[in-house]
Short mmCIF file of C-alpha atoms in Angstrom, two decimals:
data_model
loop_
_atom_site.label_atom_id
_atom_site.label_comp_id
_atom_site.label_asym_id
_atom_site.label_seq_id
_atom_site.Cartn_x
_atom_site.Cartn_y
_atom_site.Cartn_z
CA MET A 171 38.86 112.36 90.40
CA SER A 172 41.12 115.32 91.14
CA GLY A 173 40.28 118.81 90.00
CA VAL A 174 41.11 122.44 90.43
CA ARG A 175 39.09 125.45 91.44
CA VAL A 176 40.48 128.82 90.44
CA LEU A 177 39.26 131.79 92.47
CA VAL A 178 39.47 135.06 90.58
CA GLY A 179 39.00 138.48 92.16
CA THR A 180 38.35 141.36 89.76
CA ARG A 181 37.49 145.05 89.75
CA LYS A 182 33.82 144.17 89.24
CA GLY A 183 33.18 140.91 91.02
CA ALA A 184 34.49 137.42 91.66
CA PHE A 185 34.58 134.43 89.35
CA VAL A 186 35.06 130.74 90.07
CA LEU A 187 36.64 128.56 87.38
CA ASN A 188 36.38 124.79 87.76
CA SER A 189 38.03 121.97 85.86
CA ASP A 190 38.97 118.37 86.33
CA GLY A 191 42.59 117.36 86.70
CA LYS A 192 43.18 117.50 82.97
CA ARG A 193 42.62 121.26 83.05
CA ARG A 194 41.38 121.39 79.47
CA ASN A 195 37.70 122.18 79.89
CA TRP A 196 36.58 124.88 82.27
CA GLU A 197 33.29 125.85 83.80
CA VAL A 198 33.17 129.57 84.53
CA SER A 199 30.73 130.91 87.10
CA GLY A 200 30.17 134.50 88.14
CA PRO A 201 30.18 137.32 88.60
CA LEU A 202 29.69 136.94 92.31
CA PHE A 203 29.21 140.27 94.09
CA GLY A 204 28.86 141.98 90.71
CA GLY A 205 30.04 145.57 90.67
CA TRP A 206 32.20 145.23 93.79
CA GLU A 207 35.96 145.12 93.89
CA ILE A 208 37.07 141.71 95.03
CA TYR A 209 40.66 142.17 96.04
CA HIS A 210 41.16 138.59 97.15
CA LEU A 211 39.51 135.23 97.70
CA LYS A 212 41.25 132.29 99.28
CA GLY A 213 40.18 128.87 100.45
CA SER A 214 41.10 127.10 103.65
CA PRO A 215 43.78 124.45 103.14
CA VAL A 216 42.06 122.45 105.89
CA ASP A 217 38.54 122.68 104.51
CA PRO A 218 38.53 123.55 100.78
CA ASN A 219 34.81 124.23 100.88
CA ARG A 220 35.49 127.20 103.14
CA ILE A 221 36.45 130.27 101.12
CA PHE A 222 36.94 133.81 102.38
CA ALA A 223 36.46 136.86 100.16
CA SER A 224 37.24 140.54 100.52
CA GLN A 225 34.51 142.70 98.95
CA SER A 226 34.74 146.49 98.77
CA THR A 227 33.89 149.65 96.90
CA GLY A 228 34.81 153.27 97.34
CA TRP A 229 31.14 153.99 97.97
CA PHE A 230 30.17 151.50 100.62
CA GLY A 231 33.45 150.38 102.14
CA GLN A 232 34.56 146.94 103.16
CA LEU A 233 32.49 143.81 103.43
CA MET A 234 33.68 140.28 104.00
CA GLN A 235 32.08 137.12 102.70
CA ARG A 236 32.48 133.45 103.46
CA SER A 237 31.37 130.37 101.59
CA ASP A 238 31.18 126.97 103.27
CA ASP A 239 30.21 125.06 100.14
CA GLY A 240 33.04 125.73 97.74
CA GLY A 241 31.73 129.04 96.47
CA LEU A 242 28.17 128.05 95.63
CA THR A 243 26.61 130.20 98.35
CA TRP A 244 28.00 133.04 100.41
CA ALA A 245 27.14 134.89 103.59
CA PRO A 246 28.48 138.15 104.98
CA ILE A 247 30.86 137.87 107.94
CA GLY A 248 32.38 140.47 110.22
CA ASN A 249 33.69 143.61 108.58
CA GLN A 250 34.83 145.59 111.59
CA PHE A 251 38.56 146.16 111.32
CA LEU A 252 39.33 148.46 114.21
CA TYR A 253 42.95 149.32 114.87
CA ASP A 254 44.17 148.52 118.35
CA GLY A 255 44.64 151.49 120.65
CA VAL A 256 45.82 154.93 119.60
CA THR A 257 46.91 154.49 116.01
CA GLY A 258 49.26 157.43 115.61
CA THR A 259 50.52 158.40 112.20
CA HIS A 260 52.51 157.16 109.23
CA GLN A 261 53.95 159.33 106.48
CA TRP A 262 51.74 160.67 103.73
CA TYR A 263 52.93 160.94 100.13
CA ASP A 264 54.39 164.38 100.81
CA GLY A 265 56.18 163.22 103.93
CA THR A 266 53.78 164.79 106.41
CA PRO A 267 52.30 162.73 109.26
CA HIS A 268 49.00 161.10 108.36
CA PRO A 269 46.68 159.22 110.70
CA TRP A 270 46.16 155.52 110.16
CA GLU A 271 42.85 155.00 108.34
CA PHE A 272 41.34 151.66 107.38
CA GLU A 273 40.60 151.47 103.67
CA ARG A 274 40.24 147.84 102.57
CA VAL A 275 41.38 144.24 102.95
CA TRP A 276 43.99 143.35 100.35
CA HIS A 277 44.87 139.77 101.23
CA LEU A 278 43.41 136.86 103.18
CA GLU A 279 45.51 133.99 104.45
CA PRO A 280 43.53 131.09 105.94
CA SER A 281 45.34 129.02 108.55
CA LEU A 282 47.19 125.90 107.47
CA SER A 283 45.72 123.98 110.41
CA ASP A 284 42.49 125.57 111.66
CA PRO A 285 39.58 126.32 109.31
CA ASP A 286 38.26 128.99 111.70
CA THR A 287 41.47 131.01 111.72
CA VAL A 288 42.36 133.47 108.99
CA LEU A 289 44.74 136.42 108.72
CA ALA A 290 43.88 139.61 106.84
CA GLY A 291 46.30 142.18 105.46
CA VAL A 292 44.76 145.61 105.19
CA GLU A 293 45.29 149.17 103.98
CA ASP A 294 46.42 151.30 105.87
CA ALA A 295 48.95 148.61 106.59
CA ALA A 296 48.10 146.31 109.46
CA LEU A 297 47.56 142.64 110.13
CA PHE A 298 44.33 141.28 111.59
CA ARG A 299 43.37 137.79 112.70
CA SER A 300 40.05 136.07 113.14
CA ASN A 301 39.73 132.90 115.18
CA ASP A 302 35.98 132.54 114.59
CA ALA A 303 35.80 132.08 110.83
CA GLY A 304 35.66 135.79 110.17
CA ALA A 305 32.95 136.84 112.61
CA THR A 306 35.33 139.13 114.50
CA TRP A 307 38.77 140.53 113.74
CA THR A 308 41.57 141.54 116.11
CA GLU A 309 44.63 143.47 115.09
CA LEU A 310 48.06 141.95 115.67
CA SER A 311 49.24 145.41 116.56
CA GLY A 312 52.80 144.45 117.40
CA LEU A 313 53.53 144.87 113.70
CA ARG A 314 52.27 148.41 113.38
CA GLU A 315 53.71 149.35 116.77
CA HIS A 316 57.12 147.69 116.59
CA GLY A 317 58.81 151.05 116.03
CA THR A 318 59.22 151.85 112.35
CA GLY A 319 55.51 152.44 111.63
CA PRO A 320 55.67 156.25 111.78
CA SER A 321 58.14 156.20 108.87
CA TRP A 322 56.06 153.97 106.58
CA GLN A 323 54.77 155.63 103.44
CA PRO A 324 52.12 154.52 100.95
CA GLY A 325 52.95 153.26 97.50
CA ALA A 326 50.95 154.41 94.51
CA GLY A 327 48.25 151.86 95.30
CA GLY A 328 47.98 152.83 98.95
CA MET A 329 49.80 151.67 102.06
CA CYS A 330 48.79 148.07 101.85
CA LEU A 331 49.79 144.89 103.61
CA HIS A 332 49.54 142.56 100.64
CA THR A 333 51.65 139.51 101.41
CA ILE A 334 51.12 137.08 104.30
CA LEU A 335 53.10 133.84 104.47
CA VAL A 336 52.95 131.42 107.37
CA SER A 337 55.73 128.88 107.60
CA PRO A 338 54.36 125.37 107.15
CA GLN A 339 57.14 124.09 109.38
CA ASP A 340 56.69 126.63 112.17
CA PRO A 341 53.28 128.29 112.46
CA GLN A 342 54.77 130.84 114.85
CA ARG A 343 56.81 132.24 111.96
CA ILE A 344 54.91 134.73 109.81
CA PHE A 345 56.21 136.90 106.99
CA VAL A 346 54.38 139.97 105.73
CA ALA A 347 55.16 142.62 103.16
CA ILE A 348 53.94 146.19 102.92
CA SER A 349 54.09 148.75 100.15
CA SER A 350 56.11 150.84 100.76
CA ALA A 351 57.59 149.73 104.02
CA GLY A 352 59.21 146.42 103.19
CA ALA A 353 59.19 142.92 104.60
CA PHE A 354 58.71 141.95 108.23
CA ARG A 355 58.93 138.71 110.20
CA SER A 356 57.43 137.46 113.41
CA ASP A 357 58.76 134.35 115.16
CA ASP A 358 56.13 134.30 117.89
CA GLY A 359 52.85 134.00 116.04
CA GLY A 360 52.50 137.69 115.24
CA VAL A 361 53.09 139.21 118.66
CA THR A 362 56.45 140.84 117.93
CA TRP A 363 57.96 141.82 114.60
CA ARG A 364 61.13 143.07 113.01
CA PRO A 365 62.03 144.38 109.56
CA ILE A 366 63.84 141.93 107.28
CA ASN A 367 65.10 144.15 104.50
CA HIS A 368 68.89 143.81 104.69
CA GLY A 369 70.23 143.61 101.17
CA LEU A 370 67.35 145.42 99.50
CA HIS A 371 68.49 148.43 97.50
CA SER A 372 65.92 150.99 96.36
CA GLU A 373 67.24 154.01 94.55
CA GLY A 374 64.01 155.89 95.11
CA LEU A 375 64.85 156.19 98.80
CA PRO A 376 67.09 158.88 100.29
CA ASP A 377 69.03 156.00 101.85
CA ALA A 378 68.84 153.28 99.24
CA ASP A 379 69.72 150.62 101.82
CA ALA A 380 67.33 151.84 104.53
CA GLU A 381 65.95 149.47 107.14
CA VAL A 382 62.39 150.20 105.96
CA GLY A 383 60.73 152.03 103.08
CA HIS A 384 61.26 149.50 100.30
CA CYS A 385 58.38 148.89 97.93
CA VAL A 386 58.14 145.12 98.14
CA HIS A 387 55.55 143.90 95.66
CA ARG A 388 55.25 140.25 96.56
CA ILE A 389 57.04 137.40 98.36
CA ALA A 390 56.66 133.67 97.72
CA LEU A 391 58.05 130.54 99.32
CA HIS A 392 57.99 126.80 98.80
CA PRO A 393 56.38 124.82 101.65
CA SER A 394 59.24 122.34 101.80
CA ASN A 395 61.83 125.03 102.43
CA PRO A 396 60.22 128.06 104.01
CA ASP A 397 63.52 129.70 104.91
CA VAL A 398 64.02 130.38 101.20
CA LEU A 399 62.05 133.41 100.09
CA PHE A 400 61.65 134.90 96.63
CA MET A 401 60.68 138.55 96.30
CA GLN A 402 59.50 140.71 93.45
CA LYS A 403 60.40 144.18 94.58
CA HIS A 404 59.31 147.35 92.76
CA TRP A 405 62.54 146.92 90.82
CA ASP A 406 64.66 143.78 91.39
CA VAL A 407 63.88 140.13 91.93
CA MET A 408 65.44 139.06 95.22
CA ARG A 409 66.16 135.87 97.12
CA SER A 410 66.79 135.09 100.76
CA ASP A 411 68.18 131.80 102.06
CA ASN A 412 67.81 132.69 105.72
CA ALA A 413 64.17 133.60 106.23
CA GLY A 414 64.73 137.17 105.22
CA ASP A 415 67.74 137.96 107.39
CA SER A 416 69.51 138.99 104.19
CA TRP A 417 68.64 139.22 100.50
CA VAL A 418 70.55 138.96 97.25
CA GLU A 419 69.43 140.03 93.81
CA VAL A 420 68.63 137.24 91.35
CA SER A 421 67.20 139.30 88.47
CA GLY A 422 69.89 137.90 86.17
CA ASN A 423 68.90 137.99 82.50
CA LEU A 424 65.32 139.19 82.89
CA PRO A 425 64.33 141.77 80.27
CA SER A 426 63.04 143.96 83.10
CA ASP A 427 63.27 143.30 86.80
CA PHE A 428 60.22 145.42 87.51
CA GLY A 429 57.05 143.45 88.15
CA PHE A 430 54.44 142.45 90.65
CA ALA A 431 53.70 138.72 90.70
CA ILE A 432 56.07 135.95 91.75
CA ASP A 433 55.42 132.33 92.63
CA VAL A 434 57.17 128.99 93.14
CA HIS A 435 56.51 125.65 91.42
CA ALA A 436 54.50 123.27 93.60
CA HIS A 437 57.06 120.45 93.47
CA GLU A 438 60.34 122.16 92.55
CA PRO A 439 61.47 124.57 95.30
CA GLU A 440 64.02 126.21 93.02
CA THR A 441 61.64 126.81 90.11
CA VAL A 442 60.33 130.36 90.23
CA TYR A 443 57.98 132.35 88.00
CA VAL A 444 57.79 136.10 87.40
CA VAL A 445 56.10 138.30 84.81
CA PRO A 446 58.44 141.16 83.85
CA ILE A 447 56.78 144.54 83.42
CA THR A 448 58.47 147.35 81.49
CA SER A 449 58.91 149.91 84.27
CA ASP A 450 57.29 151.70 87.16
CA SER A 451 55.75 154.19 84.76
CA GLN A 452 54.88 151.69 82.00
CA HIS A 453 52.85 148.93 83.57
CA PHE A 454 52.82 146.59 80.58
CA PRO A 455 55.12 143.85 79.29
CA PRO A 456 58.35 144.81 77.51
CA GLU A 457 57.91 145.05 73.73
CA GLY A 458 54.20 144.30 74.06
CA LYS A 459 55.01 140.60 74.54
CA LEU A 460 53.36 138.84 77.44
CA ARG A 461 56.04 136.52 78.79
CA VAL A 462 56.23 134.54 81.98
CA TYR A 463 59.84 133.97 82.94
CA ARG A 464 60.84 130.77 84.70
CA SER A 465 64.02 130.06 86.55
CA ARG A 466 64.81 126.46 87.42
CA SER A 467 67.86 127.50 89.40
CA GLY A 468 66.28 129.69 92.04
CA GLY A 469 66.96 132.84 90.07
CA ASN A 470 69.58 134.52 87.90
CA GLU A 471 69.01 132.27 84.86
CA TRP A 472 65.56 132.87 83.42
CA GLU A 473 63.82 131.49 80.33
CA PRO A 474 60.85 133.13 78.63
CA LEU A 475 57.65 131.10 78.45
CA THR A 476 55.65 132.34 75.49
CA LYS A 477 53.74 129.47 73.92
CA GLY A 478 50.08 130.42 73.90
CA LEU A 479 50.66 133.95 75.20
CA PRO A 480 50.24 137.06 73.00
CA GLN A 481 53.58 138.10 71.55
CA SER A 482 52.55 141.38 70.01
CA HIS A 483 50.46 144.39 70.95
CA CYS A 484 49.87 143.19 74.50
CA TYR A 485 49.75 145.98 77.07
CA VAL A 486 48.16 144.38 80.12
CA ASP A 487 49.59 144.16 83.62
CA VAL A 488 49.74 141.21 86.01
CA LEU A 489 49.16 142.38 89.55
CA ARG A 490 50.86 141.09 92.69
CA ASP A 491 48.23 138.63 93.85
CA ALA A 492 47.27 137.46 90.37
CA MET A 493 49.48 134.36 90.02
CA ALA A 494 49.10 130.95 91.64
CA VAL A 495 50.02 127.31 91.20
CA ASP A 496 48.13 124.09 91.73
CA SER A 497 49.69 120.97 93.25
CA LEU A 498 48.65 118.33 90.74
CA GLU A 499 51.36 115.92 89.61
CA GLU A 500 52.17 118.14 86.65
CA CYS A 501 52.14 121.55 88.29
CA GLY A 502 49.59 124.00 86.91
CA VAL A 503 50.41 127.69 86.79
CA TYR A 504 47.77 130.41 86.51
CA PHE A 505 47.75 134.16 86.19
CA GLY A 506 45.25 136.90 85.47
CA THR A 507 45.73 140.22 83.71
CA THR A 508 44.33 143.70 83.96
CA GLY A 509 42.87 143.01 80.52
CA GLY A 510 40.61 140.36 82.02
CA GLN A 511 42.34 137.25 80.74
CA VAL A 512 43.06 134.29 83.00
CA TYR A 513 45.76 132.05 81.53
CA ALA A 514 46.48 128.51 82.64
CA SER A 515 49.37 126.19 82.01
CA ALA A 516 48.93 122.52 82.83
CA ASN A 517 52.63 121.78 82.20
CA SER A 518 54.63 123.98 84.57
CA GLY A 519 54.49 126.92 82.19
CA ASP A 520 55.68 125.28 78.98
CA SER A 521 52.46 126.28 77.21
CA TRP A 522 49.45 128.41 78.08
CA GLU A 523 45.80 128.70 77.22
CA PRO A 524 43.29 131.32 78.27
CA ILE A 525 40.51 130.02 80.48
CA VAL A 526 38.58 133.25 79.96
CA ARG A 527 39.49 136.37 77.99
CA ASP A 528 37.12 139.14 78.88
CA LEU A 529 36.67 139.43 82.63
CA PRO A 530 37.02 142.77 84.40
CA ALA A 531 40.58 143.64 85.38
CA VAL A 532 41.92 140.76 87.44
CA LEU A 533 43.16 141.65 90.92
CA SER A 534 43.86 138.20 92.31
CA VAL A 535 44.07 134.55 91.36
CA GLU A 536 44.15 131.66 93.81
CA VAL A 537 43.97 127.96 93.07
CA GLN A 538 42.57 125.11 95.10
CA THR A 539 43.68 121.61 94.22
CA LEU A 540 40.76 119.33 94.98
CA ALA A 541 40.99 115.64 95.82
CA MET B 225 6.74 154.44 109.75
CA ILE B 226 9.72 155.71 107.75
CA ARG B 227 10.22 154.69 104.14
CA VAL B 228 13.85 154.29 103.07
CA VAL B 229 15.13 153.90 99.52
CA LEU B 230 18.51 152.21 99.31
CA PRO B 231 20.97 152.19 96.39
CA ALA B 232 21.05 149.00 94.33
CA HIS B 233 24.16 147.47 95.92
CA LEU B 234 22.80 147.93 99.44
CA LYS B 235 19.42 146.47 98.44
CA THR B 236 21.28 143.43 97.17
CA LEU B 237 23.23 143.12 100.40
CA ALA B 238 20.13 143.52 102.55
CA GLN B 239 18.14 141.27 100.23
CA VAL B 240 15.29 143.72 99.90
CA PRO B 241 13.59 144.20 96.54
CA GLY B 242 12.23 147.70 97.06
CA GLU B 243 11.72 150.29 99.73
CA VAL B 244 12.44 149.49 103.36
CA GLU B 245 9.87 150.43 105.99
CA LEU B 246 11.19 151.16 109.46
CA GLU B 247 9.70 152.05 112.81
CA VAL B 248 11.80 154.76 114.43
CA VAL B 249 11.39 155.50 118.11
CA GLY B 250 11.24 159.19 119.01
CA THR B 251 11.90 162.02 116.63
CA PRO B 252 12.98 160.71 113.23
CA THR B 253 16.44 162.03 112.38
CA PRO B 254 18.96 160.75 109.84
CA ARG B 255 20.92 159.16 112.69
CA ALA B 256 17.83 157.44 114.09
CA VAL B 257 16.90 156.13 110.66
CA ILE B 258 20.38 154.74 109.99
CA ASP B 259 20.44 153.24 113.50
CA ALA B 260 17.15 151.46 112.81
CA LEU B 261 18.30 150.41 109.36
CA GLU B 262 21.53 148.86 110.69
CA ASP B 263 19.61 147.23 113.51
CA ARG B 264 17.23 145.57 111.03
CA TYR B 265 19.95 144.73 108.49
CA PRO B 266 23.31 144.19 110.25
CA VAL B 267 24.95 143.48 106.90
CA LEU B 268 24.71 147.21 106.24
CA LEU B 269 26.94 148.07 109.20
CA GLY B 270 29.84 150.10 107.88
CA THR B 271 28.41 150.59 104.42
CA ILE B 272 26.67 153.91 105.03
CA ARG B 273 28.82 155.35 107.81
CA ASP B 274 32.22 154.60 109.18
CA PRO B 275 31.85 152.11 112.03
CA ARG B 276 34.44 153.88 114.16
CA THR B 277 33.67 157.57 113.63
CA GLN B 278 29.99 157.16 112.70
CA GLN B 279 30.60 159.71 109.94
CA ARG B 280 28.71 159.35 106.67
CA ARG B 281 30.86 157.70 104.04
CA LYS B 282 32.12 160.29 101.61
CA PHE B 283 30.36 158.87 98.53
CA VAL B 284 27.04 158.36 100.31
CA ARG B 285 24.43 161.12 100.42
CA PHE B 286 21.06 161.53 102.16
CA TYR B 287 18.17 163.11 100.25
CA ALA B 288 14.56 163.78 101.20
CA CYS B 289 11.81 165.96 99.81
CA GLU B 290 14.08 167.12 96.97
CA ARG B 291 16.69 168.36 99.45
CA ASP B 292 20.25 167.17 100.07
CA LEU B 293 20.46 166.60 103.83
CA SER B 294 23.97 165.17 103.69
CA LEU B 295 25.77 168.15 105.11
CA GLU B 296 23.25 168.86 107.83
CA SER B 297 23.48 167.49 111.33
CA LEU B 298 22.52 163.85 111.67
CA ASP B 299 20.44 164.86 114.65
CA VAL B 300 18.14 167.36 112.95
CA ALA B 301 14.54 166.21 112.64
CA LEU B 302 13.63 164.92 109.20
CA PRO B 303 10.91 166.73 107.23
CA GLN B 304 7.38 166.01 108.38
CA ALA B 305 6.59 164.31 105.06
CA VAL B 306 9.33 161.76 105.78
CA ALA B 307 8.24 161.35 109.40
CA THR B 308 4.71 160.52 108.29
CA GLY B 309 5.82 158.20 105.52
CA SER B 310 4.40 160.21 102.65
CA GLU B 311 7.92 160.82 101.29
CA PRO B 312 10.88 158.44 101.48
CA PHE B 313 14.33 159.02 102.90
CA PHE B 314 16.89 158.34 100.18
CA VAL B 315 20.32 156.84 100.79
CA ILE B 316 22.26 157.63 97.63
CA GLY B 317 25.48 156.23 96.23
CA ALA B 318 27.07 159.32 94.71
CA MET B 319 27.41 159.31 90.95
CA ALA B 320 31.15 158.86 90.49
CA GLY B 321 33.20 156.40 88.53
CA GLY B 322 31.64 153.18 87.41
#
């Protein structure tokens, strides 16, 4: 029988939530790595029993873990993320040059075809790849060294590479996004890169239409049409129909176009989900109402999804990696909050129920659809 | 034989319930102790000192014999009481945050 496994990274450990395909009854296990920040866990699409996890604290730095039995047991893997060559500098918050310094792994993206290959997006922004199931990591330094790196500047959360998307139709095509540098694309498997930010407009920049410097929060795509990208920028929800060559705003009737998370329905490439957040200085939902907004038209027209979500006195945030979808026949949608709730919808967002309510602040949510 | 007391998270990682006992070749120094510790427990690589610069991580401290050795050279000989095993060498996770 089919089922789903939800992988939840929090400020104080990881949790694994299991259910059958009905998604009514959940078994919650954890915390794994209690007390550690788990920025992200993600399973291999090739071998769902293989899961990679990023484990860190400000005290003891970065560790990496891997499970080969669906999260039951874990073992440490390589945690040496050494930048390639002379790293040079990026801009610090005050605009002065600042040397590149590794801080943590924000996002893991296992290969679509090889269970031993996984990409890692790190802070300070860079992309690493392992071809040996995480034992060793090598920087794809063409990204950091393509030319605009010295002008990159950290966002409030650090200068993080948080989004990695590999085209299911062309594994040589990789998209990444960096706060606050913008979006970048490689068409040769990560060797060479170029910015893809034309059409982004960020009033916080001296040049609002600059080639780089945009605070992209998250990008999502649908596997059937990977040239169409949906972006939640710091402000503005954006869309590209040409693999990022140009972007148009599709915020439409959203109550706020600030937010972090964005995702696409598993079976409907034009159905998109966002969670509007009040503003850059008020990281909670407008009016204290937790609403997922769904567009069935690829943007611009959005409908609030509220059934089962708190509609008063709710002041949580939903972070950039904290939304995911399953691929069951009726698409499931999941998101976690900084208040420790993980909500699930088994009907494409029409209604929601909390799986758990009182976890530590949720940093990431990923879903594995199990045969 | 050098006795080392690790903070709780590092004991969990290294899967040791209590103190660690290490043989250190030559004069025991903080660097030699950490070298031996990482050699015995590779999972601790990078958790006590930066793997690239070899500098102590900023929220990790080294104590022994009621002294904070953190700001001293890593190559200074440890107190005789630590070298003989009568006192442990403490690796401390600084008290900050939660």
